[in-house]
Short mmCIF file of C-alpha atoms in Angstrom, two decimals:
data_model
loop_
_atom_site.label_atom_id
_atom_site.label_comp_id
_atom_site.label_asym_id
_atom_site.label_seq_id
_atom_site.Cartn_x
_atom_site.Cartn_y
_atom_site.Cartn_z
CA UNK A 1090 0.00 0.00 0.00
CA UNK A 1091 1.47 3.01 -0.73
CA UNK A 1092 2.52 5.68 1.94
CA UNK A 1093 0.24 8.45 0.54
CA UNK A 1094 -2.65 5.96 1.01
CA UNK A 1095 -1.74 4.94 4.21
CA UNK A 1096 -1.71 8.26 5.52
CA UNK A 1097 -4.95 9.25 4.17
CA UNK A 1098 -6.62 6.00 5.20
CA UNK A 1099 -5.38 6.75 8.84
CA UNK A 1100 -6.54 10.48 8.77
CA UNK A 1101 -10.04 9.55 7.97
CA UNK A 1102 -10.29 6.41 10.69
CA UNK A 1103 -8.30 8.91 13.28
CA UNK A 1104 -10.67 11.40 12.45
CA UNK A 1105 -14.53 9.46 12.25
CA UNK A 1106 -13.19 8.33 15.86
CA UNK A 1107 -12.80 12.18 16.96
CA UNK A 1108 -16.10 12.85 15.31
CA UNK A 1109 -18.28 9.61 16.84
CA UNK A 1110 -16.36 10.87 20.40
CA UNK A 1111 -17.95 14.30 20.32
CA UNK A 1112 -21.67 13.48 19.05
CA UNK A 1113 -21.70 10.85 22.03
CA UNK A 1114 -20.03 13.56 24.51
CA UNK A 1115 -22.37 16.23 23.36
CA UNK A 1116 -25.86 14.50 22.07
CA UNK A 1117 -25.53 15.40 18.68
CA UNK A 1118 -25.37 13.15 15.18
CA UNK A 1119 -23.95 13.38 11.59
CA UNK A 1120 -27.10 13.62 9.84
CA UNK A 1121 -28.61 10.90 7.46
CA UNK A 1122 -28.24 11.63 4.03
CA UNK A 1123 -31.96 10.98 2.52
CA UNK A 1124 -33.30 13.29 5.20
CA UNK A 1125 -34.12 16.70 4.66
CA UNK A 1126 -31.78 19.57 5.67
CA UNK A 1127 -32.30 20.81 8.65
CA UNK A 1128 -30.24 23.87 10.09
CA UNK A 1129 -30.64 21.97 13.70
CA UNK A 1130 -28.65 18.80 11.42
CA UNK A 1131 -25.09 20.93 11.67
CA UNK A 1132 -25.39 20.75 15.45
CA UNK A 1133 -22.45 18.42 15.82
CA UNK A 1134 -20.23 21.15 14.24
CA UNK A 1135 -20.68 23.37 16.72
CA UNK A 1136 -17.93 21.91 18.73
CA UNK A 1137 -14.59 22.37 17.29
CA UNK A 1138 -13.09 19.19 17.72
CA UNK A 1139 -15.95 18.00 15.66
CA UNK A 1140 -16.12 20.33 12.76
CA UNK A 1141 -12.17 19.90 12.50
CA UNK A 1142 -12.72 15.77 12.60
CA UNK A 1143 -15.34 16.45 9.71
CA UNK A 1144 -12.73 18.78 7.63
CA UNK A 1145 -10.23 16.13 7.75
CA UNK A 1146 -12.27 13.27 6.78
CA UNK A 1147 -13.99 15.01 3.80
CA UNK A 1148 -10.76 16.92 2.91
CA UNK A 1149 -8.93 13.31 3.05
CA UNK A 1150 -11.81 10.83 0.84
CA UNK A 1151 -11.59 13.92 -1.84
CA UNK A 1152 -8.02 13.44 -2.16
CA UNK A 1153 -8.36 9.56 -1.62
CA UNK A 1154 -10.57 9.29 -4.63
CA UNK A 1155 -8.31 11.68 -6.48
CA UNK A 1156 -5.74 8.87 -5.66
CA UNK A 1157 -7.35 6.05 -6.53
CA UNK A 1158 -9.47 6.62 -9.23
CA UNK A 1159 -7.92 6.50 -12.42
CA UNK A 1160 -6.93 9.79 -14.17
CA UNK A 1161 -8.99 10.65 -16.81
CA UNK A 1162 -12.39 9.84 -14.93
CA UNK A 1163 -11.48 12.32 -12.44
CA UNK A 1164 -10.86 14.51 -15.32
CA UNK A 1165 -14.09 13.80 -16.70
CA UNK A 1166 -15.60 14.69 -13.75
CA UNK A 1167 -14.56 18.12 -13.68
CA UNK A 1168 -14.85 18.38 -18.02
CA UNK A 1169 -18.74 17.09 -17.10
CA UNK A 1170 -19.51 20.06 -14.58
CA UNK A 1171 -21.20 21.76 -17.37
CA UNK A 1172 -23.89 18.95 -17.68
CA UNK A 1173 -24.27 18.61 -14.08
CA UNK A 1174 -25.03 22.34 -13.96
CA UNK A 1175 -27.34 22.26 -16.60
CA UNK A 1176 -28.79 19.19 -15.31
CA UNK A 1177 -29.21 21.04 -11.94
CA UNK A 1178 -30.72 24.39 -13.42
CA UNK A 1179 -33.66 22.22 -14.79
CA UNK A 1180 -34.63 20.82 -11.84
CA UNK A 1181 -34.60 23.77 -10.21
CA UNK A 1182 -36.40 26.27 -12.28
CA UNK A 1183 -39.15 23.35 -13.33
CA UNK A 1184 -39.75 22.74 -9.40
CA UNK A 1185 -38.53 19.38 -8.69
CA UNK A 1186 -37.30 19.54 -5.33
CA UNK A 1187 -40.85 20.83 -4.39
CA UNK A 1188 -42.85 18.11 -6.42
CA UNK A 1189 -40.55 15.31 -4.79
CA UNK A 1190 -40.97 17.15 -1.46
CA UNK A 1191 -44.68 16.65 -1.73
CA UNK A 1192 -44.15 12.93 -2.87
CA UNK A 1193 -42.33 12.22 0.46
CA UNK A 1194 -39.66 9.87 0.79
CA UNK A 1195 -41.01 7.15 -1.12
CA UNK A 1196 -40.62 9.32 -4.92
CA UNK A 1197 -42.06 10.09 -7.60
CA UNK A 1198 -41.95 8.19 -10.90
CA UNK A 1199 -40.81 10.33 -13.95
CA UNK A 1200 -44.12 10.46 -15.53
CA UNK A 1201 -45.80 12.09 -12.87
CA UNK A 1202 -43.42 14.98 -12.09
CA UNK A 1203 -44.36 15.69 -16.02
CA UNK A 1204 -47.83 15.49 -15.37
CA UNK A 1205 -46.86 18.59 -12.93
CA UNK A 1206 -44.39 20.56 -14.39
CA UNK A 1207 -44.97 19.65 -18.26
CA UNK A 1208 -41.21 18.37 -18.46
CA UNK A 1209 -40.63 15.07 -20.89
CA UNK A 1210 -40.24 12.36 -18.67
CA UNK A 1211 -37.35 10.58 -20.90
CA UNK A 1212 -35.28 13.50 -20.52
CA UNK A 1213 -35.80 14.40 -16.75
CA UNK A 1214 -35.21 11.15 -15.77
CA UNK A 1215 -31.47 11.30 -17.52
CA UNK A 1216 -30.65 14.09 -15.70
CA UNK A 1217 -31.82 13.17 -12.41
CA UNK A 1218 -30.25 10.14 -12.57
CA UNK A 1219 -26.75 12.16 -13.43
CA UNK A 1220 -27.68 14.31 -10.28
CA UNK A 1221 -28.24 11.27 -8.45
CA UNK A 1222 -25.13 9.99 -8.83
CA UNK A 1223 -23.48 13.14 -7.01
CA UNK A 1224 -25.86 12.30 -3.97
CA UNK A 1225 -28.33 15.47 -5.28
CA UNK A 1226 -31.34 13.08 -5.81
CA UNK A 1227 -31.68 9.59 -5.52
CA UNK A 1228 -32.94 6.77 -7.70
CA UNK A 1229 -35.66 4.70 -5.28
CA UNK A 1230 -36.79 2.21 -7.93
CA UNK A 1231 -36.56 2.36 -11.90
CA UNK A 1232 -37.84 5.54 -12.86
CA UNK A 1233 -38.69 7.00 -9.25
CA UNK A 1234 -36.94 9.46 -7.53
CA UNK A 1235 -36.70 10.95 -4.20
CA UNK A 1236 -34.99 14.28 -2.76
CA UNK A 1237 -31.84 13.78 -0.58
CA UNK A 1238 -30.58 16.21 2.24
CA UNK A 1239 -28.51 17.89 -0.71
CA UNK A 1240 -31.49 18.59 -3.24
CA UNK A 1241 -33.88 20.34 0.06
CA UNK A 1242 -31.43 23.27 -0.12
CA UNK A 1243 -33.27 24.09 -3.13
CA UNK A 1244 -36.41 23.96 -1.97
CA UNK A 1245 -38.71 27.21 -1.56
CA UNK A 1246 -41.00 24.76 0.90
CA UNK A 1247 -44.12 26.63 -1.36
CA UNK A 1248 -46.59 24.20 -2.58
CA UNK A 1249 -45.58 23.07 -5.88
CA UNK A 1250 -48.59 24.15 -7.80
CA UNK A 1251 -48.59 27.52 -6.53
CA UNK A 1252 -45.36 28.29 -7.75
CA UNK A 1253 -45.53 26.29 -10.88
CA UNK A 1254 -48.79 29.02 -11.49
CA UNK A 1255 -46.72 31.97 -10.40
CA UNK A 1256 -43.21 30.88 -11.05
CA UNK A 1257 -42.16 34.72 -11.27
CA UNK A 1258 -42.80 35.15 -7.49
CA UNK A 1259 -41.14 31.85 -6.69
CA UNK A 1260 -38.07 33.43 -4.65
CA UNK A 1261 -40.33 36.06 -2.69
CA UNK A 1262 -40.35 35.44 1.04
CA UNK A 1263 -37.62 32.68 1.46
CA UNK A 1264 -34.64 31.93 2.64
CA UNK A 1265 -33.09 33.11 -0.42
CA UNK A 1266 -30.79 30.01 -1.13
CA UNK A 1267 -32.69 28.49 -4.31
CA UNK A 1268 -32.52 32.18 -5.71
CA UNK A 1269 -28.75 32.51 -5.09
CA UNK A 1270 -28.44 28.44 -6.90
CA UNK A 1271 -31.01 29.71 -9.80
CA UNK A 1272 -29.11 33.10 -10.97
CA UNK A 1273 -25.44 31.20 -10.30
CA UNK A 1274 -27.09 28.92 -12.64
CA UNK A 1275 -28.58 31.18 -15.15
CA UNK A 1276 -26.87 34.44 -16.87
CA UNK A 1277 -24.00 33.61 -14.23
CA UNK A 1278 -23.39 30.01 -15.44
CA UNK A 1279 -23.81 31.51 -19.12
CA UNK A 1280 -20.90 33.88 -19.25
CA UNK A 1281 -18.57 31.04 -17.21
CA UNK A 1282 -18.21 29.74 -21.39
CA UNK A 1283 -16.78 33.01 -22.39
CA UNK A 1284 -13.86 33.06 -20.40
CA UNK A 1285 -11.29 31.97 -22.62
CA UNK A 1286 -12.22 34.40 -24.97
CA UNK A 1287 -12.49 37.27 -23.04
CA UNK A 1288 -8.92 37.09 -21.61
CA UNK A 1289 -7.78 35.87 -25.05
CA UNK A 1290 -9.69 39.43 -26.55
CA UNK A 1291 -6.55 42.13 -26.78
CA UNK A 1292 -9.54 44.49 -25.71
CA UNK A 1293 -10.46 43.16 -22.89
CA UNK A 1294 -7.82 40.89 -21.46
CA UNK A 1295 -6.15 43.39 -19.26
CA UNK A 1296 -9.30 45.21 -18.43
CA UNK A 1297 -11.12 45.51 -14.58
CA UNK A 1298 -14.27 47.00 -16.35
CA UNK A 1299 -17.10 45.17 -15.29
CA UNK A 1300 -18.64 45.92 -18.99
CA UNK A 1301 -15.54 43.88 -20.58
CA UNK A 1302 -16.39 40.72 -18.15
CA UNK A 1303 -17.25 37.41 -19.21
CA UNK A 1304 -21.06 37.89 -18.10
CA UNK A 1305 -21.27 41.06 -20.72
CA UNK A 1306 -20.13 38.38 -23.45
CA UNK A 1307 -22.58 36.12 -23.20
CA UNK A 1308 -26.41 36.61 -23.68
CA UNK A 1309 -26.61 40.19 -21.86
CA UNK A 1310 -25.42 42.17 -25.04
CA UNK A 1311 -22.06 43.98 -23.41
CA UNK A 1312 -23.57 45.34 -20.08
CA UNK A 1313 -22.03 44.83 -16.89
CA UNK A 1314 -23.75 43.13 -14.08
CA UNK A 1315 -24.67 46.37 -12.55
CA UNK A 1316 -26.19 47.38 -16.13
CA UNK A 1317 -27.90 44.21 -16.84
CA UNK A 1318 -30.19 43.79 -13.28
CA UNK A 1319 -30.78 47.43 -13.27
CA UNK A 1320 -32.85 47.86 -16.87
CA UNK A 1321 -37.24 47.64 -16.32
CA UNK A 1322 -37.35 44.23 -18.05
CA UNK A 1323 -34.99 42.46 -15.98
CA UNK A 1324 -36.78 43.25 -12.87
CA UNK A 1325 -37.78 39.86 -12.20
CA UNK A 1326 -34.18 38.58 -12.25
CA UNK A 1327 -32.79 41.93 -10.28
CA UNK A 1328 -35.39 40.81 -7.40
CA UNK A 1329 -34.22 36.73 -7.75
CA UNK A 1330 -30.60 38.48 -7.49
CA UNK A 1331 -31.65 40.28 -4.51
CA UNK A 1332 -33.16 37.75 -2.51
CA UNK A 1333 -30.30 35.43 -3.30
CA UNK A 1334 -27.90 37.46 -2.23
CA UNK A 1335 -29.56 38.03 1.71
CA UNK A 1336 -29.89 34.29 1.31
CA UNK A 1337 -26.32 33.75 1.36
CA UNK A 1338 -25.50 36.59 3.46
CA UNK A 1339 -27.89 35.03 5.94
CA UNK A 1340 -25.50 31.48 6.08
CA UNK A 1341 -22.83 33.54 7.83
CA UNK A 1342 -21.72 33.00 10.89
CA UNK A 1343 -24.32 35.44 12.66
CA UNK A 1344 -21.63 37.07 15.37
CA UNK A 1345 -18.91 37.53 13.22
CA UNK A 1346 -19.39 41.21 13.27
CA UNK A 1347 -19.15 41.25 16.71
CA UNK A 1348 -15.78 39.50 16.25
CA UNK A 1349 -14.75 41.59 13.38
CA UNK A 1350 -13.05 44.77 15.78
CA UNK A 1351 -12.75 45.13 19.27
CA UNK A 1352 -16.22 47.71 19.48
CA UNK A 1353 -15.65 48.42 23.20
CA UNK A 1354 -12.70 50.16 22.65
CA UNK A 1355 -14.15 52.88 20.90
CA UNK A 1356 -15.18 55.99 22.95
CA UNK A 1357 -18.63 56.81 23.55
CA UNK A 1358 -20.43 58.27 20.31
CA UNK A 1359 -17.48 57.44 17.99
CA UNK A 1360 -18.80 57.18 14.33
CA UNK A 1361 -18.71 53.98 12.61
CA UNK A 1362 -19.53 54.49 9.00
CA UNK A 1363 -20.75 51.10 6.82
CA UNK A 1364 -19.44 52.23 3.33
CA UNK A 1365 -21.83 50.50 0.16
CA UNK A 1366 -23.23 48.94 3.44
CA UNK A 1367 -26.74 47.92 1.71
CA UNK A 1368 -29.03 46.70 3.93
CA UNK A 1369 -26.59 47.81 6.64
CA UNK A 1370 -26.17 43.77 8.30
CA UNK A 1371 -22.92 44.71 10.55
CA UNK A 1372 -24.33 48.39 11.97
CA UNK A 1373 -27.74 46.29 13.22
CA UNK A 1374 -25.97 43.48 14.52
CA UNK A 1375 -22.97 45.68 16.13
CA UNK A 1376 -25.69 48.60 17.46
CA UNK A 1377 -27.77 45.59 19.47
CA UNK A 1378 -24.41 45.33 21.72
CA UNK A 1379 -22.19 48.26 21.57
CA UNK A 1380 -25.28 50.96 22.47
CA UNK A 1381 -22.06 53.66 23.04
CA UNK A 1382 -21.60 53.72 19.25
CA UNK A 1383 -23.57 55.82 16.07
CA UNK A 1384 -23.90 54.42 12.92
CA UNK A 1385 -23.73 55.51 9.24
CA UNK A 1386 -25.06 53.58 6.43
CA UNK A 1387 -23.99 54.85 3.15
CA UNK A 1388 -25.11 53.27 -0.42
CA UNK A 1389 -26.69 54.42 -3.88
CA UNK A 1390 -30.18 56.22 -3.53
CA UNK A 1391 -32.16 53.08 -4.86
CA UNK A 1392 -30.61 50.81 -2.06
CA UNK A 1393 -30.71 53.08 0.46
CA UNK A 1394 -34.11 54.28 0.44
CA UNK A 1395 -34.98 50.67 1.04
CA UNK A 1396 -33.94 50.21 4.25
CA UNK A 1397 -35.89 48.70 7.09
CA UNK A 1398 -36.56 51.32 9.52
CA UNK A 1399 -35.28 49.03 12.89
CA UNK A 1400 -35.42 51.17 16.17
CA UNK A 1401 -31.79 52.13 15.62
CA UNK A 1402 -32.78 54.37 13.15
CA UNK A 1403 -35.42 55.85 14.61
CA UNK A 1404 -33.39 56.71 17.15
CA UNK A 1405 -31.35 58.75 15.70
CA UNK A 1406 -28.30 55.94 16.62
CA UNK A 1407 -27.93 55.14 12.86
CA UNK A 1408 -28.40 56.83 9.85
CA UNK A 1409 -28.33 56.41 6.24
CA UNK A 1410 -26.61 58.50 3.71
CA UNK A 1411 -26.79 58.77 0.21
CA UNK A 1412 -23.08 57.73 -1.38
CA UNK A 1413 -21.11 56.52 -4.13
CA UNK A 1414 -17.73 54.86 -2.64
CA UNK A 1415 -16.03 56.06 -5.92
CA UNK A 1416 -16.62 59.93 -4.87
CA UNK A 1417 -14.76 61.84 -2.23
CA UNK A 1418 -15.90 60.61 1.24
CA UNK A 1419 -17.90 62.92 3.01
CA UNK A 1420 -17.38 61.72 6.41
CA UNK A 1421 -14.27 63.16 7.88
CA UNK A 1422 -14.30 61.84 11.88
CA UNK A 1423 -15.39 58.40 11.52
CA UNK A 1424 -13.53 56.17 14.45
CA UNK A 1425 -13.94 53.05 11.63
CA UNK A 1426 -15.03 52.28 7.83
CA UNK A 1427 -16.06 49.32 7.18
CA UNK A 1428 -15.99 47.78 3.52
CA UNK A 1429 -18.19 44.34 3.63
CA UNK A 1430 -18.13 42.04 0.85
CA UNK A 1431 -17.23 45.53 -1.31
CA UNK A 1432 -14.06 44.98 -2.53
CA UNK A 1433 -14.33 41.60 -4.46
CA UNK A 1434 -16.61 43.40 -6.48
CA UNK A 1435 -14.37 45.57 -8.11
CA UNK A 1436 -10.86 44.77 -9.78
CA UNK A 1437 -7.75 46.48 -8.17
CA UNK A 1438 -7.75 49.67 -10.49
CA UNK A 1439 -11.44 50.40 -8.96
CA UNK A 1440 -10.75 48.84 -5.48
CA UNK A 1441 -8.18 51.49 -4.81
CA UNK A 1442 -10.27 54.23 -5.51
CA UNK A 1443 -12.70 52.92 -3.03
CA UNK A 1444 -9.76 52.90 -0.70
CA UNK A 1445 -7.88 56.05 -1.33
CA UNK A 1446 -11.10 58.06 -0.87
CA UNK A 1447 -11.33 56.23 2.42
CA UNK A 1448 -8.04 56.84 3.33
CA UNK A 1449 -7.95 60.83 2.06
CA UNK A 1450 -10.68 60.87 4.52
CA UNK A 1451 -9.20 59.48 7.44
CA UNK A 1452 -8.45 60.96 11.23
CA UNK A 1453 -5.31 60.71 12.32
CA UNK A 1454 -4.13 58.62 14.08
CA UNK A 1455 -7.94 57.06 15.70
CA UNK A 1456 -9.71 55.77 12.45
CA UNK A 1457 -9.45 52.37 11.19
CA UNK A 1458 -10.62 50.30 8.35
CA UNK A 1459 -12.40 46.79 8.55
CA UNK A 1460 -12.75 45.16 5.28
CA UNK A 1461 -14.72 41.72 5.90
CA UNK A 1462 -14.05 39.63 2.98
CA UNK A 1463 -13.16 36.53 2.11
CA UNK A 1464 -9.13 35.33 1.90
CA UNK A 1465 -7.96 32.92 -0.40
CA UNK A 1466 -5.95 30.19 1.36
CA UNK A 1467 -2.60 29.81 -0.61
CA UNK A 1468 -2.32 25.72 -1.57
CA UNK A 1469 1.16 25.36 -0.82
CA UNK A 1470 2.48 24.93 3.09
CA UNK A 1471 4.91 26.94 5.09
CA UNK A 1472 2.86 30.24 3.07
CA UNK A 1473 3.04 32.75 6.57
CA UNK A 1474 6.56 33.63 5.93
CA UNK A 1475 5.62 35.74 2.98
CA UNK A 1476 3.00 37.58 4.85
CA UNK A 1477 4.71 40.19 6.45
CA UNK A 1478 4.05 38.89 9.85
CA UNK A 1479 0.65 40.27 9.91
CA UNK A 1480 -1.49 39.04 13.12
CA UNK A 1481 -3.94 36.28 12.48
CA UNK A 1482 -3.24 36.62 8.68
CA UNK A 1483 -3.05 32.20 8.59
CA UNK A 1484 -5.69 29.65 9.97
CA UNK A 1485 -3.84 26.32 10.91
CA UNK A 1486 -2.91 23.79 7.96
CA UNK A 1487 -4.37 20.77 6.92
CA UNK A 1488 -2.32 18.02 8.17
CA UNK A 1489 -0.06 16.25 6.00
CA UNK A 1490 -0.38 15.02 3.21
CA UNK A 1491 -3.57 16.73 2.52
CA UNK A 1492 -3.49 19.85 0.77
CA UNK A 1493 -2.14 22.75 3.04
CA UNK A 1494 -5.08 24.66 2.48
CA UNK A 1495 -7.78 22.13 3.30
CA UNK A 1496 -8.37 21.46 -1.00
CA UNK A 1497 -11.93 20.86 -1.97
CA UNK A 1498 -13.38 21.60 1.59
CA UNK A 1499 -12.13 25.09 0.92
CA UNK A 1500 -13.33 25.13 -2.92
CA UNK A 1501 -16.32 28.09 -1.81
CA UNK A 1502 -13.94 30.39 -1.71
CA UNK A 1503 -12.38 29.50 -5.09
CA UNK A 1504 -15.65 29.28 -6.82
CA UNK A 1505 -16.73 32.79 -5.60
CA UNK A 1506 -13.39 33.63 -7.08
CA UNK A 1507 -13.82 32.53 -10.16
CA UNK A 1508 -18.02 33.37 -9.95
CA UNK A 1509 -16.18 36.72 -9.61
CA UNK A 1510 -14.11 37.06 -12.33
CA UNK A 1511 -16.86 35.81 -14.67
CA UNK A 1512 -19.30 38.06 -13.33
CA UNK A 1513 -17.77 41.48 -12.69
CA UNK A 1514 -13.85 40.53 -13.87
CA UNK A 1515 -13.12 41.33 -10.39
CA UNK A 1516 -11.83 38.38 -7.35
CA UNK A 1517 -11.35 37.42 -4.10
CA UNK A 1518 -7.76 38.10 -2.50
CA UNK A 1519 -5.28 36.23 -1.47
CA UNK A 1520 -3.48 37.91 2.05
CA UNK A 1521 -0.56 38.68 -0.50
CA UNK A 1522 -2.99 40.76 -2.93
CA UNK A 1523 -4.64 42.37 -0.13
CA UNK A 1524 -1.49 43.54 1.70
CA UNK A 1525 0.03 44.69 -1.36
CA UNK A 1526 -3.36 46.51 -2.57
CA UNK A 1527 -3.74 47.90 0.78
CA UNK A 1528 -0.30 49.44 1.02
CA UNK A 1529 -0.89 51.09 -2.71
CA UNK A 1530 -3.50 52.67 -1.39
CA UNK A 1531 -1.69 54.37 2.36
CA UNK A 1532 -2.92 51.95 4.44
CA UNK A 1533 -1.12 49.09 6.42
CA UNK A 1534 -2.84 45.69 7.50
CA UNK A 1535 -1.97 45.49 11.27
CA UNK A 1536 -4.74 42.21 11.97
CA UNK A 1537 -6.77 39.79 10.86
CA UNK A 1538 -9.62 37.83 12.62
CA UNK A 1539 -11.11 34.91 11.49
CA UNK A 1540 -15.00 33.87 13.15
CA UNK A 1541 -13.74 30.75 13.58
CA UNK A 1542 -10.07 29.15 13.44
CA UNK A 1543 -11.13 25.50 12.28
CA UNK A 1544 -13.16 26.76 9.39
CA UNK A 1545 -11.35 26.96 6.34
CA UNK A 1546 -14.46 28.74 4.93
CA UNK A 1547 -14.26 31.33 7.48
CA UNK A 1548 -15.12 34.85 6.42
CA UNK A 1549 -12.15 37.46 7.74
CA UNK A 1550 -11.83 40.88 9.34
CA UNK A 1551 -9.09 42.54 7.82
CA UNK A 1552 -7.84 45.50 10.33
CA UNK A 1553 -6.06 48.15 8.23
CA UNK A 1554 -4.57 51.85 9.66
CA UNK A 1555 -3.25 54.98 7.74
CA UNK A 1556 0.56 54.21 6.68
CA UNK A 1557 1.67 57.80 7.73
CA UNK A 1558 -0.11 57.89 11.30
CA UNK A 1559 1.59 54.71 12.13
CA UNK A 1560 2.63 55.15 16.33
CA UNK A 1561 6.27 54.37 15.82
CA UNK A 1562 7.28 52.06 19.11
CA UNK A 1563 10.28 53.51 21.32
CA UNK A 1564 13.76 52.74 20.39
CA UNK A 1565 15.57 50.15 23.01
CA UNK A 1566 18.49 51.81 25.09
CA UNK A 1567 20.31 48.53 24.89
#
């Protein structure tokens, strides 16, 4: 047996033993994989020891099958994404998971889903059964399928004939994760086949323009993102966009911006300013325990006008303000800006903008800048010696001989990249990018926080002060 295989083999039995340990200790389970999802299901990872057991042992049997399996069907795996997508798309925009739902666990046979949703039967049975085989559905008897706890993240729990009558509306009041699967599917999936020939294109290959991304190639006729969800016809899919996006904001870790800057050691009435904040998420959840603080959510008009008027703002605690991040910052004490999920919007050319305007309006030496976004894990080990020493800046490693950055059970990250740079030809950052990117624009990195250490997912705080206002320590006498 080779060493590799050894290794791996021992990770996952050293690690299912950690894992059965802790769901005995603490009453919890690893869920069954033909039930529905349940949020209460993920209880076992609440203890770290768990959640780290589970990391190793999926991070391991990807790798293991990566080992074993021969070469060009793991190849053929990835090559076949496309049809698993598209596969995946029809289910959910023709209401499957609901019509399934309603058939309990005992399925559905072909013929009668198309009785419901008009789809041929031949057909949707071929793709289910491709879904099936990556766990999504699953094949009960010839012909009769069944959800699994991986297809109920799609479902809208509506009744499936209401929404098959009013499919427009099918997004409204949920929890906004089939909306963010159908547009990643849609005009998002669409422009992921233009990619090669956008950074082929001498026009566009060097550009940060969100007009010259991928997405404006493909069947939105060279508008940007922005562009495309904001014109009268495309309402429906702007509101499917919307809801999809405070779905996933929503999966979050819910304190992290509690974690994201030590709040109590701002002075009474110091100014925290949420810059392109939207529906302002950190100022609500900061303002419910830090009552010593005021609040200033800035974004466009036709976000900001939207807001839900919470008791905050009618108290006069937090405010919104009318602002584009790309125009001189009209704030001039704030104690802290905060840039959520802003930056891997916007390529470097536009992200520094954001940042110098930030940093122009800066008060020495008090404010600081939080930018909470996601940092892309470097594969290769031993990577904190080219960060500068910043604090925080590294989560631990994977254990040998897995890869140092966890590999597949830290792909989210990497697909938001690349979801990123298909979308809006921006990206997530590596530490690296952001240091450097920071330090273009006068300010330094000084920490970064992490929600939680054993979650190679784990969204980051990214602590940043003006360059120039920099308290220089005391020489030593010695």
């Amino acid at each position: 047996m080779s060493t590799q295989l050894r290794q791996l083999l021992d990770l996952i039995n050293g690690a299912a033993a950690t894992l059965d340990k802790s769901c005995s200790v603490n009453g919890t389970r690893i869920p069954d994989p033909h039930e529905p999802f349940d949020p209460e299901s993920e209880a076992f990872r609440t203890d770290p020891i768990a959640e780290n057991a589970a990391n190793i042992i999926g991070a391991a049997a990807l790798q293991l099958a990566a080992l074993v399996l021969p070469p060009h069907l793991v190849m053929f795996s990835m090559i076949g994404g496309q049809w698993n997508c598209a596969a995946l798309r029809l289910c959910l925009d023709t209401h499957v998971t609901e019509i399934l739902r309603e058939a309990g666990p005992e399925g559905m046979h072909v013929k009668d889903i198309e009785a419901k949703n008009g789809i041929d039967a031949s057909k949707m049975a071929r793709c289910l059964r491709l879904l099936s085989i990556q766990h999504v559905y699953r094949e009960v008897k010839p012909d009769v399928f069944a959800n699994t706890r991986l297809s109920t993240l799609l479902d809208t729990l509506k009744p499936s004939k209401k929404i098959i009558a009013d499919p427009e509306h099918k997004h409204d009041h949920t929890n906004g994760f089939p909306a963010f699967a159908s547009f990643l599917l849609d005009e998002w999936f669409k422009s992921s086949a233009y990619l090669l020939e956008n950074i082929t294109d001498p026009k566009t290959r060097k550009s940060g323009d969100p007009a010259d991304a991928p997405f404006a190639r493909s069947d939105v006729h060279g508008k940007s993102i922005w562009e495309f969800y904001g014109q009268p016809e495309k309402k429906v899919r702007e509101q499917r966009f919307n809801i999809g996006m405070k779905g996933l904001l929503s999966m979050l870790p819910g304190n992290f911006a509690s974690e994201a800057f030590d709040w109590r050691s701002l002075p009474k009435d110091a100014l925290v300013v949420d810059v392109g904040g939207g529906v302002g998420m950190v100022p609500m959840a900061v303002a419910r325990e830090h009552s010593h603080l005021k609040f200033i959510i800035q974004d466009r008009p036709t976000v900001i006008w939207k807001q839900e008027i919470p008791s905050a703002l009618q108290s006069g605690r937090v405010k919104l303000e009318a602002h584009d991040f790309f125009t001189t910052q009209p704030q001039k004490d704030a104690s802290v800006f905060i840039l959520k999920h802003i930056l891997h919007n916007w390529a470097d050319d536009y992200s520094l903008t954001i940042l110098k305007h930030l940093r122009a309006a800066a008060t020495p030496p008090k404010t600081r800048l939080i930018c909470i976004d996601a940092i892309l894990p470097y594969a290769c080990r031993n990577a904190a010696s080219s960060a500068g020493g910043i604090p925080g800046a590294f989560t631990v490693e994977a254990p040998e001989p897995l890869i140092a950055n966890w590999g597949l059970v830290s792909g989210t990250a990497f697909y938001m990249d690349s979801i990123m740079m298909m979308a809006c030809n921006s990206q997530e950052r590596t530490i690296g990018q952001f240091d450097e990117l920071f330090r273009k624009a006068g300010w330094k990195i000084v920490a970064v926080r992490h929600g939680n250490a054993t979650r190679p997912l784990a969204l980051a705080a990214i602590e940043a002060v003006p360059i120039e206002y920099e308290r220089k320590q005391p020489r030593s006498r010695l």
